[in-house]
Amino acid sequence: MPTLSDRQRVELAIPAYLLYALTAASGMFVPADPDQAAKAEADIAALRADLQAALLEPFGDLVAKKQHALLRRVERIGKAVIVGWGNRPALSVILALWYFLKDLTDREVLILWEGSAMERATSRLLPMFAHGFEEQMRDAAAQDQAHQLLARMKAEGLYG
């Protein structure tokens, strides 16, 4: 297996970082049926565990010092993106991240191998916010926001 460059490792980790941060927000995923709250909480915990594994996976073969340096880069880039989420509706952020991820997978910049932590996480996420795709106006805005996110990443030298 070929060795990944630092840039490629960061590119692999960014989507997981952003989705992990999103799932940390309280009230982000609320079940329609309050009786399902315990199940929903367990589902989110499993989702977060998969996202954390996907975030760390690209750095697993590196020495600790190099891992920390690259994770700091991921965190710096990720935090700069997250700052812009403050005044946007949650569904808008979720859909934009979904389209960002879809673009990366469509272009095979990111490959979600069956059974991988990221594949498990995305397969859990899709049903959680599929209803958002039904709203045409919000959907179009999310696609535009995903393009803006990609442009921001390209300015960082990523996903070129």
Coordinates of N, CA and C in Angstrom, one line a residue:
M1 N 0.8 -1.2 0.0 CA 0.0 0.0 0.0 C 0.9 1.2 0.0
P2 N 0.6 2.2 -0.9 CA 1.4 3.4 -0.9 C 1.3 4.3 0.3
T3 N 2.4 5.0 0.6 CA 2.4 5.8 1.8 C 1.6 7.1 1.4
L4 N 0.8 7.6 2.4 CA 0.0 8.8 2.2 C 0.9 10.0 2.5
S5 N 0.7 11.1 1.8 CA 1.4 12.3 2.1 C 0.6 13.0 3.3
D6 N 1.3 14.0 3.9 CA 0.6 14.7 5.0 C -0.7 15.3 4.5
R7 N -0.7 15.9 3.3 CA -1.9 16.5 2.8 C -3.0 15.5 2.6
Q8 N -2.7 14.3 2.1 CA -3.7 13.3 1.9 C -4.3 12.8 3.2
R9 N -3.4 12.7 4.2 CA -3.9 12.3 5.6 C -4.9 13.4 6.1
V10 N -4.6 14.6 6.0 CA -5.4 15.7 6.4 C -6.7 15.7 5.7
E11 N -6.7 15.5 4.4 CA -7.9 15.4 3.5 C -8.8 14.3 4.0
L12 N -8.2 13.2 4.3 CA -9.0 12.1 4.8 C -9.7 12.3 6.1
A13 N -9.0 13.1 7.0 CA -9.5 13.3 8.3 C -10.5 14.5 8.4
I14 N -10.5 15.5 7.6 CA -11.3 16.7 7.7 C -12.8 16.3 7.7
P15 N -13.3 15.5 6.8 CA -14.8 15.2 6.8 C -15.2 14.6 8.1
A16 N -14.4 13.6 8.6 CA -14.8 13.0 9.9 C -14.7 14.0 11.1
Y17 N -13.7 14.9 11.0 CA -13.6 16.0 12.1 C -14.9 16.8 12.1
L18 N -15.3 17.3 10.9 CA -16.4 18.2 10.8 C -17.7 17.5 11.2
L19 N -17.9 16.3 10.8 CA -19.1 15.5 11.2 C -19.1 15.2 12.7
Y20 N -17.9 14.9 13.2 CA -17.8 14.6 14.7 C -18.1 15.9 15.5
A21 N -17.7 17.0 15.0 CA -18.0 18.3 15.7 C -19.5 18.5 15.6
L22 N -20.1 18.3 14.5 CA -21.5 18.5 14.3 C -22.3 17.6 15.3
T23 N -21.9 16.4 15.5 CA -22.7 15.5 16.3 C -22.5 15.8 17.8
A24 N -21.5 16.6 18.1 CA -21.3 17.0 19.5 C -22.2 18.1 19.9
A25 N -22.8 18.8 19.0 CA -23.8 19.9 19.3 C -25.0 19.4 20.0
S26 N -25.4 19.9 21.1 CA -26.6 19.4 21.8 C -27.8 19.7 21.0
G27 N -28.7 18.8 21.0 CA -30.0 19.0 20.3 C -29.9 18.8 18.8
M28 N -28.8 18.4 18.3 CA -28.6 18.3 16.8 C -29.5 17.2 16.3
F29 N -29.5 16.1 17.0 CA -30.3 15.0 16.5 C -31.3 14.6 17.6
V30 N -32.6 15.0 17.4 CA -33.6 14.7 18.3 C -34.6 13.8 17.7
P31 N -34.9 12.7 18.3 CA -35.9 11.8 17.8 C -37.3 12.4 17.7
A32 N -38.1 12.1 16.7 CA -39.4 12.6 16.6 C -40.3 12.0 17.7
D33 N -40.0 10.8 18.1 CA -40.7 10.1 19.2 C -39.9 10.2 20.5
P34 N -40.4 10.9 21.5 CA -39.6 11.0 22.7 C -39.3 9.7 23.4
D35 N -40.1 8.7 23.1 CA -39.9 7.4 23.7 C -38.7 6.7 23.1
Q36 N -38.1 7.2 22.0 CA -37.0 6.7 21.4 C -35.7 7.4 21.8
A37 N -35.8 8.3 22.8 CA -34.6 9.1 23.2 C -33.4 8.2 23.6
A38 N -33.6 7.1 24.3 CA -32.5 6.3 24.7 C -31.8 5.6 23.5
K39 N -32.6 5.1 22.6 CA -32.1 4.5 21.4 C -31.3 5.6 20.5
A40 N -31.9 6.7 20.4 CA -31.3 7.8 19.7 C -29.9 8.2 20.3
E41 N -29.9 8.2 21.6 CA -28.6 8.5 22.3 C -27.6 7.5 22.0
A42 N -28.0 6.2 22.0 CA -27.1 5.1 21.7 C -26.6 5.2 20.3
D43 N -27.5 5.5 19.4 CA -27.1 5.6 17.9 C -26.1 6.7 17.7
I44 N -26.3 7.9 18.4 CA -25.4 9.0 18.3 C -24.0 8.6 18.9
A45 N -24.0 7.9 20.0 CA -22.8 7.5 20.6 C -22.0 6.5 19.6
A46 N -22.7 5.6 19.0 CA -22.0 4.7 18.0 C -21.5 5.5 16.8
L47 N -22.3 6.5 16.4 CA -21.9 7.3 15.3 C -20.7 8.1 15.6
R48 N -20.6 8.7 16.8 CA -19.5 9.4 17.2 C -18.2 8.6 17.3
A49 N -18.4 7.3 17.8 CA -17.3 6.4 17.9 C -16.7 6.1 16.5
D50 N -17.6 5.9 15.6 CA -17.1 5.6 14.2 C -16.4 6.8 13.6
L51 N -17.0 8.0 13.9 CA -16.4 9.2 13.3 C -15.0 9.5 14.0
Q52 N -14.9 9.2 15.3 CA -13.6 9.4 16.0 C -12.6 8.4 15.4
A53 N -13.0 7.2 15.1 CA -12.1 6.2 14.6 C -11.6 6.7 13.2
A54 N -12.6 7.2 12.4 CA -12.3 7.6 11.0 C -11.4 8.8 11.0
L55 N -11.5 9.7 12.0 CA -10.7 10.9 12.2 C -9.2 10.5 12.5
L56 N -9.0 9.5 13.3 CA -7.7 9.1 13.7 C -7.0 8.1 12.8
E57 N -7.8 7.4 12.0 CA -7.3 6.3 11.1 C -6.2 6.7 10.2
P58 N -6.3 7.9 9.5 CA -5.2 8.3 8.6 C -3.8 8.5 9.2
F59 N -3.8 8.6 10.6 CA -2.5 8.9 11.3 C -2.0 7.7 12.1
G60 N -2.7 6.6 12.0 CA -2.3 5.5 12.8 C -0.9 4.9 12.7
D61 N -0.3 5.1 11.5 CA 1.0 4.5 11.3 C 2.1 5.5 11.5
L62 N 1.8 6.7 12.0 CA 2.8 7.7 12.3 C 3.3 7.8 13.7
V63 N 4.4 8.3 14.0 CA 4.9 8.5 15.3 C 4.0 9.6 16.0
A64 N 4.0 9.5 17.3 CA 3.1 10.4 18.1 C 3.3 11.9 17.7
K65 N 4.5 12.3 17.6 CA 4.8 13.7 17.4 C 4.2 14.2 16.0
K66 N 4.4 13.4 15.0 CA 3.8 13.7 13.7 C 2.3 13.6 13.7
Q67 N 1.7 12.6 14.4 CA 0.3 12.5 14.5 C -0.3 13.8 15.1
H68 N 0.3 14.2 16.2 CA -0.2 15.4 16.9 C -0.1 16.7 16.0
A69 N 1.0 16.8 15.3 CA 1.1 17.9 14.4 C 0.1 18.0 13.3
L70 N -0.2 16.8 12.7 CA -1.2 16.8 11.6 C -2.6 16.9 12.2
L71 N -2.9 16.4 13.4 CA -4.2 16.5 14.0 C -4.4 18.0 14.4
R72 N -3.4 18.7 14.8 CA -3.5 20.1 15.1 C -3.9 20.9 13.8
R73 N -3.3 20.5 12.7 CA -3.7 21.1 11.4 C -5.1 20.8 11.1
V74 N -5.6 19.6 11.2 CA -7.0 19.3 11.0 C -7.9 20.1 11.9
E75 N -7.5 20.2 13.2 CA -8.3 21.0 14.1 C -8.3 22.5 13.8
R76 N -7.2 23.0 13.4 CA -7.2 24.4 13.0 C -8.1 24.7 11.8
I77 N -8.0 23.9 10.8 CA -8.9 24.0 9.6 C -10.3 23.8 10.0
G78 N -10.6 22.8 10.7 CA -11.9 22.4 11.1 C -12.6 23.5 11.9
K79 N -11.9 24.1 12.9 CA -12.4 25.1 13.7 C -12.7 26.4 12.9
A80 N -11.9 26.7 11.9 CA -12.2 27.8 11.1 C -13.5 27.6 10.3
V81 N -13.8 26.4 9.9 CA -15.1 26.1 9.2 C -16.2 26.2 10.2
I82 N -16.1 25.6 11.4 CA -17.1 25.5 12.4 C -17.6 26.9 12.9
V83 N -16.7 27.9 12.9 CA -17.0 29.2 13.3 C -18.1 29.8 12.5
G84 N -18.2 29.4 11.2 CA -19.2 29.9 10.3 C -20.6 29.2 10.5
W85 N -20.6 28.2 11.3 CA -21.9 27.5 11.5 C -22.8 28.2 12.5
G86 N -22.3 29.1 13.3 CA -23.0 29.7 14.4 C -24.4 30.2 14.1
N87 N -24.6 30.9 13.0 CA -25.9 31.5 12.8 C -26.7 30.8 11.7
R88 N -26.3 29.6 11.3 CA -27.0 28.8 10.3 C -27.9 27.7 10.9
P89 N -29.0 27.4 10.3 CA -29.8 26.3 10.8 C -29.1 25.0 10.8
A90 N -29.3 24.1 11.7 CA -28.6 22.9 11.8 C -28.8 22.0 10.6
L91 N -30.0 22.0 10.0 CA -30.2 21.2 8.8 C -29.4 21.7 7.7
S92 N -29.2 23.0 7.6 CA -28.4 23.6 6.5 C -27.0 23.1 6.6
V93 N -26.4 23.1 7.8 CA -25.1 22.7 8.0 C -24.9 21.2 7.7
I94 N -25.9 20.4 8.1 CA -25.9 19.0 7.9 C -25.9 18.7 6.4
L95 N -26.8 19.3 5.7 CA -26.9 19.1 4.2 C -25.7 19.6 3.5
A96 N -25.1 20.7 3.9 CA -23.9 21.2 3.2 C -22.7 20.2 3.4
L97 N -22.6 19.7 4.6 CA -21.5 18.7 4.9 C -21.8 17.4 4.1
W98 N -23.1 17.0 4.0 CA -23.4 15.8 3.2 C -23.0 16.0 1.7
Y99 N -23.3 17.2 1.1 CA -22.9 17.4 -0.3 C -21.4 17.6 -0.4
F100 N -20.7 18.1 0.6 CA -19.3 18.2 0.5 C -18.7 16.8 0.5
L101 N -19.2 15.9 1.4 CA -18.7 14.5 1.4 C -19.1 13.8 0.1
K102 N -20.3 14.1 -0.4 CA -20.7 13.4 -1.7 C -19.8 13.8 -2.8
D103 N -19.4 15.1 -2.9 CA -18.5 15.6 -3.9 C -17.1 14.8 -3.8
L104 N -16.6 14.7 -2.6 CA -15.3 14.0 -2.4 C -15.4 12.6 -2.8
T105 N -16.5 11.9 -2.5 CA -16.6 10.5 -2.8 C -16.9 10.3 -4.3
D106 N -17.7 11.2 -4.9 CA -18.0 11.1 -6.3 C -16.7 11.3 -7.1
R107 N -15.8 12.2 -6.7 CA -14.5 12.4 -7.4 C -13.4 11.4 -6.9
E108 N -13.8 10.5 -6.0 CA -12.9 9.5 -5.5 C -11.7 10.1 -4.8
V109 N -11.9 11.3 -4.2 CA -10.9 11.9 -3.4 C -10.9 11.2 -2.0
L110 N -12.1 10.8 -1.7 CA -12.3 10.0 -0.5 C -13.1 8.7 -0.9
I111 N -12.6 7.6 -0.5 CA -13.2 6.3 -0.8 C -13.7 5.7 0.5
L112 N -15.0 5.5 0.6 CA -15.6 4.9 1.8 C -15.6 3.4 1.6
W113 N -14.6 2.7 2.1 CA -14.5 1.3 1.9 C -15.6 0.6 2.8
E114 N -16.2 -0.4 2.2 CA -17.3 -1.1 3.0 C -16.7 -1.6 4.3
G115 N -17.5 -1.3 5.3 CA -17.0 -1.8 6.7 C -16.1 -0.8 7.4
S116 N -15.6 0.2 6.7 CA -14.7 1.2 7.4 C -15.5 2.0 8.3
A117 N -14.8 2.7 9.2 CA -15.5 3.5 10.2 C -16.3 4.6 9.6
M118 N -15.7 5.3 8.6 CA -16.3 6.4 7.9 C -17.6 5.9 7.1
E119 N -17.5 4.7 6.5 CA -18.6 4.2 5.8 C -19.8 3.9 6.8
R120 N -19.4 3.3 7.9 CA -20.5 3.0 8.9 C -21.1 4.3 9.4
A121 N -20.3 5.3 9.6 CA -20.8 6.6 10.1 C -21.7 7.2 9.0
T122 N -21.3 7.3 7.8 CA -22.2 7.9 6.8 C -23.4 7.1 6.5
S123 N -23.4 5.8 6.7 CA -24.6 5.0 6.5 C -25.6 5.2 7.6
R124 N -25.1 5.6 8.8 CA -25.9 5.9 10.0 C -26.5 7.3 9.8
L125 N -25.7 8.2 9.2 CA -26.1 9.6 9.1 C -27.2 9.8 8.1
L126 N -27.1 9.2 6.9 CA -28.1 9.4 5.9 C -29.5 9.3 6.3
P127 N -29.9 8.3 7.0 CA -31.3 8.2 7.4 C -31.7 9.3 8.4
M128 N -30.7 9.8 9.2 CA -31.0 10.8 10.2 C -31.4 12.1 9.6
F129 N -30.9 12.4 8.4 CA -31.3 13.7 7.9 C -31.8 13.7 6.4
A130 N -32.3 12.5 6.0 CA -32.7 12.4 4.6 C -33.9 13.3 4.4
H131 N -34.7 13.6 5.4 CA -35.9 14.4 5.2 C -35.5 15.8 4.7
G132 N -34.3 16.3 5.0 CA -33.8 17.6 4.5 C -33.7 17.7 3.0
F133 N -33.5 16.6 2.4 CA -33.3 16.6 0.9 C -34.6 16.9 0.2
E134 N -35.7 16.7 0.9 CA -37.0 17.0 0.4 C -37.3 18.4 0.1
E135 N -36.7 19.3 0.8 CA -37.0 20.7 0.7 C -36.0 21.3 -0.4
Q136 N -36.6 21.6 -1.5 CA -35.8 22.0 -2.7 C -35.0 23.2 -2.4
M137 N -35.6 24.2 -1.8 CA -34.8 25.5 -1.6 C -33.6 25.3 -0.7
R138 N -33.9 24.6 0.4 CA -32.8 24.4 1.4 C -31.7 23.5 0.8
D139 N -32.2 22.5 -0.1 CA -31.2 21.6 -0.7 C -30.3 22.4 -1.7
A140 N -30.8 23.3 -2.4 CA -30.0 24.1 -3.4 C -29.0 25.0 -2.6
A141 N -29.5 25.6 -1.5 CA -28.6 26.4 -0.6 C -27.5 25.6 0.0
A142 N -27.8 24.3 0.4 CA -26.8 23.4 0.9 C -25.7 23.1 -0.1
Q143 N -26.2 22.9 -1.3 CA -25.2 22.6 -2.4 C -24.3 23.7 -2.6
D144 N -24.8 24.9 -2.6 CA -24.0 26.1 -2.7 C -23.0 26.3 -1.5
Q145 N -23.5 26.0 -0.3 CA -22.6 26.1 0.8 C -21.5 25.0 0.8
A146 N -21.8 23.8 0.2 CA -20.8 22.8 0.1 C -19.7 23.2 -0.9
H147 N -20.1 23.9 -2.0 CA -19.2 24.4 -2.9 C -18.3 25.5 -2.3
Q148 N -18.9 26.3 -1.4 CA -18.1 27.3 -0.7 C -17.1 26.7 0.3
L149 N -17.5 25.6 0.9 CA -16.7 24.8 1.8 C -15.5 24.2 1.0
L150 N -15.8 23.7 -0.1 CA -14.7 23.1 -1.0 C -13.7 24.2 -1.4
A151 N -14.2 25.4 -1.8 CA -13.4 26.5 -2.1 C -12.5 26.9 -1.0
R152 N -13.0 26.9 0.2 CA -12.3 27.2 1.4 C -11.1 26.2 1.6
M153 N -11.5 24.9 1.4 CA -10.5 23.8 1.6 C -9.4 24.0 0.5
K154 N -9.8 24.3 -0.7 CA -8.8 24.5 -1.8 C -7.9 25.6 -1.5
A155 N -8.4 26.7 -0.8 CA -7.5 27.8 -0.4 C -6.5 27.3 0.6
E156 N -6.8 26.3 1.4 CA -5.9 25.7 2.3 C -4.9 24.7 1.7
G157 N -5.1 24.5 0.4 CA -4.2 23.6 -0.4 C -4.7 22.2 -0.4
L158 N -6.0 22.0 0.0 CA -6.6 20.6 0.1 C -7.6 20.4 -1.1
Y159 N -7.8 19.1 -1.4 CA -8.8 18.6 -2.3 C -8.6 19.2 -3.7
G160 N -7.4 19.6 -4.1 CA -7.2 20.2 -5.4 C -7.2 19.3 -6.5

